[in-house]
């Protein structure tokens, strides 16, 4: 019998966009929705298994081959440092990673923030960026609501994702440096890509028809 293809999908903003895209090529499964308490959703007929994971864990499942493929933001791939094969830029989930500070605490230049505290969910990308600017920083790792950092005095700045800019505006924060642009990517485990080449490759060909 044909082996399953296991697909890791992240909870949150990319979930619906990802399942909608797979649906277009007929890859779906009964009960596949974000609210499902069932974490592995199988389509026996098509030999597909969908797993629903925390956003930051998708590259881990794929790197270890627990999932053959996955969909996840470029920002999360970069932060994870995981060795996965990027098959396709899906174009959706557009955002950028940036540094922001409270408007009324803005300093004259980026270098003026050297040796201050930055709160972030992306400490590796942040460190690479500040190192490239020759800046030493103190990093405080948070797991969400990063914007709270400067507001309550935990940090001087944040490094975080901006999509619409609403969160920054509503919290009196201002972007002072863009670090990287990101979109959602289709990724694959390197071994799975070779072993299941025919199915994965024809899936990519089909998906390309729906990706702008
Ligand atoms: C992300 C990010 C910002 C927000 C930006 O948070 O960390 O807080 O979205 O989006 P915007 O520019 O459209 O306002 P998310 O909703 O993923 O939750 P989190 O704060 O718990 O990480």
Coordinates of N, CA and C in Angstrom, one line a residue, residues 10 14 17-18 55 70-78 86 88-97 161-163 180-187 211-212:
X10 N 0.3 24.9 10.6 CA 0.3 25.6 11.9 C -1.0 26.2 12.3
X14 N -2.1 31.2 9.5 CA -1.9 30.5 8.2 C -2.7 29.3 8.0
X17 N -5.7 29.6 5.4 CA -5.1 29.9 4.1 C -4.5 28.6 3.5
X18 N -3.9 27.8 4.4 CA -3.2 26.6 4.0 C -4.2 25.5 3.6
X55 N 2.8 27.0 15.7 CA 3.5 27.6 14.6 C 5.0 27.3 14.7
X70 N 5.2 20.7 5.1 CA 4.5 21.6 6.0 C 4.4 23.0 5.4
X71 N 3.6 23.8 6.0 CA 3.5 25.2 5.5 C 3.8 26.0 6.7
X72 N 4.7 27.0 6.5 CA 5.1 27.9 7.6 C 5.7 29.2 7.1
X73 N 5.7 30.2 7.9 CA 6.3 31.5 7.5 C 7.8 31.5 7.4
X74 N 8.3 32.2 6.4 CA 9.8 32.3 6.3 C 10.5 32.8 7.6
X75 N 9.8 33.7 8.3 CA 10.3 34.2 9.5 C 10.6 33.1 10.6
X76 N 9.6 32.1 10.6 CA 9.7 31.0 11.6 C 10.8 30.0 11.1
X77 N 10.9 29.8 9.8 CA 12.0 29.0 9.3 C 13.3 29.6 9.7
X78 N 13.5 30.9 9.4 CA 14.8 31.5 9.7 C 15.1 31.5 11.2
X86 N 12.9 24.2 1.1 CA 11.9 25.1 0.7 C 11.4 24.8 -0.7
X88 N 8.3 25.9 -2.2 CA 7.5 26.9 -2.9 C 7.2 28.1 -2.0
X89 N 7.3 29.3 -2.6 CA 6.9 30.6 -1.9 C 5.4 30.7 -2.2
X90 N 4.5 30.6 -1.2 CA 3.1 30.5 -1.4 C 2.5 31.9 -1.6
X91 N 3.2 32.9 -1.3 CA 2.8 34.3 -1.6 C 1.9 34.9 -0.5
X92 N 1.1 34.1 0.2 CA 0.2 34.6 1.2 C 1.0 34.7 2.6
X93 N 0.3 35.3 3.6 CA 0.9 35.5 4.9 C 2.0 36.5 4.9
X94 N 1.9 37.5 4.0 CA 2.9 38.5 3.8 C 3.0 39.4 5.1
X95 N 4.2 39.5 5.6 CA 4.5 40.3 6.8 C 6.0 40.7 6.8
X96 N 6.4 41.5 7.7 CA 7.8 41.8 7.9 C 8.2 41.8 9.3
X97 N 9.4 41.5 9.6 CA 10.0 41.5 10.9 C 10.7 42.8 11.1
X161 N 6.8 40.8 14.4 CA 6.1 40.8 13.1 C 5.1 41.9 12.9
X162 N 5.1 42.5 11.8 CA 4.0 43.5 11.4 C 3.3 43.0 10.2
X163 N 2.0 43.0 10.3 CA 1.2 42.5 9.1 C 0.4 43.8 8.6
X180 N 13.5 41.8 8.1 CA 13.3 40.9 6.9 C 11.8 40.9 6.5
X181 N 11.6 40.6 5.2 CA 10.2 40.4 4.7 C 10.0 38.9 4.7
X182 N 8.7 38.5 4.9 CA 8.4 37.1 5.0 C 7.0 36.8 4.3
X183 N 6.9 35.5 3.8 CA 5.7 35.0 3.3 C 5.6 33.5 3.7
X184 N 4.5 32.9 3.5 CA 4.4 31.5 3.8 C 5.1 30.6 2.8
X185 N 5.8 29.6 3.3 CA 6.5 28.7 2.4 C 6.0 27.2 2.6
X186 N 6.1 26.5 1.4 CA 5.8 25.1 1.5 C 7.2 24.4 1.7
X187 N 7.4 23.6 2.8 CA 8.7 23.0 3.1 C 8.5 21.5 3.1
X211 N -0.8 29.6 -7.1 CA 0.0 30.5 -6.3 C 0.4 31.7 -7.1
X212 N 0.2 32.9 -6.6 CA 0.6 34.1 -7.4 C 1.9 34.7 -7.0

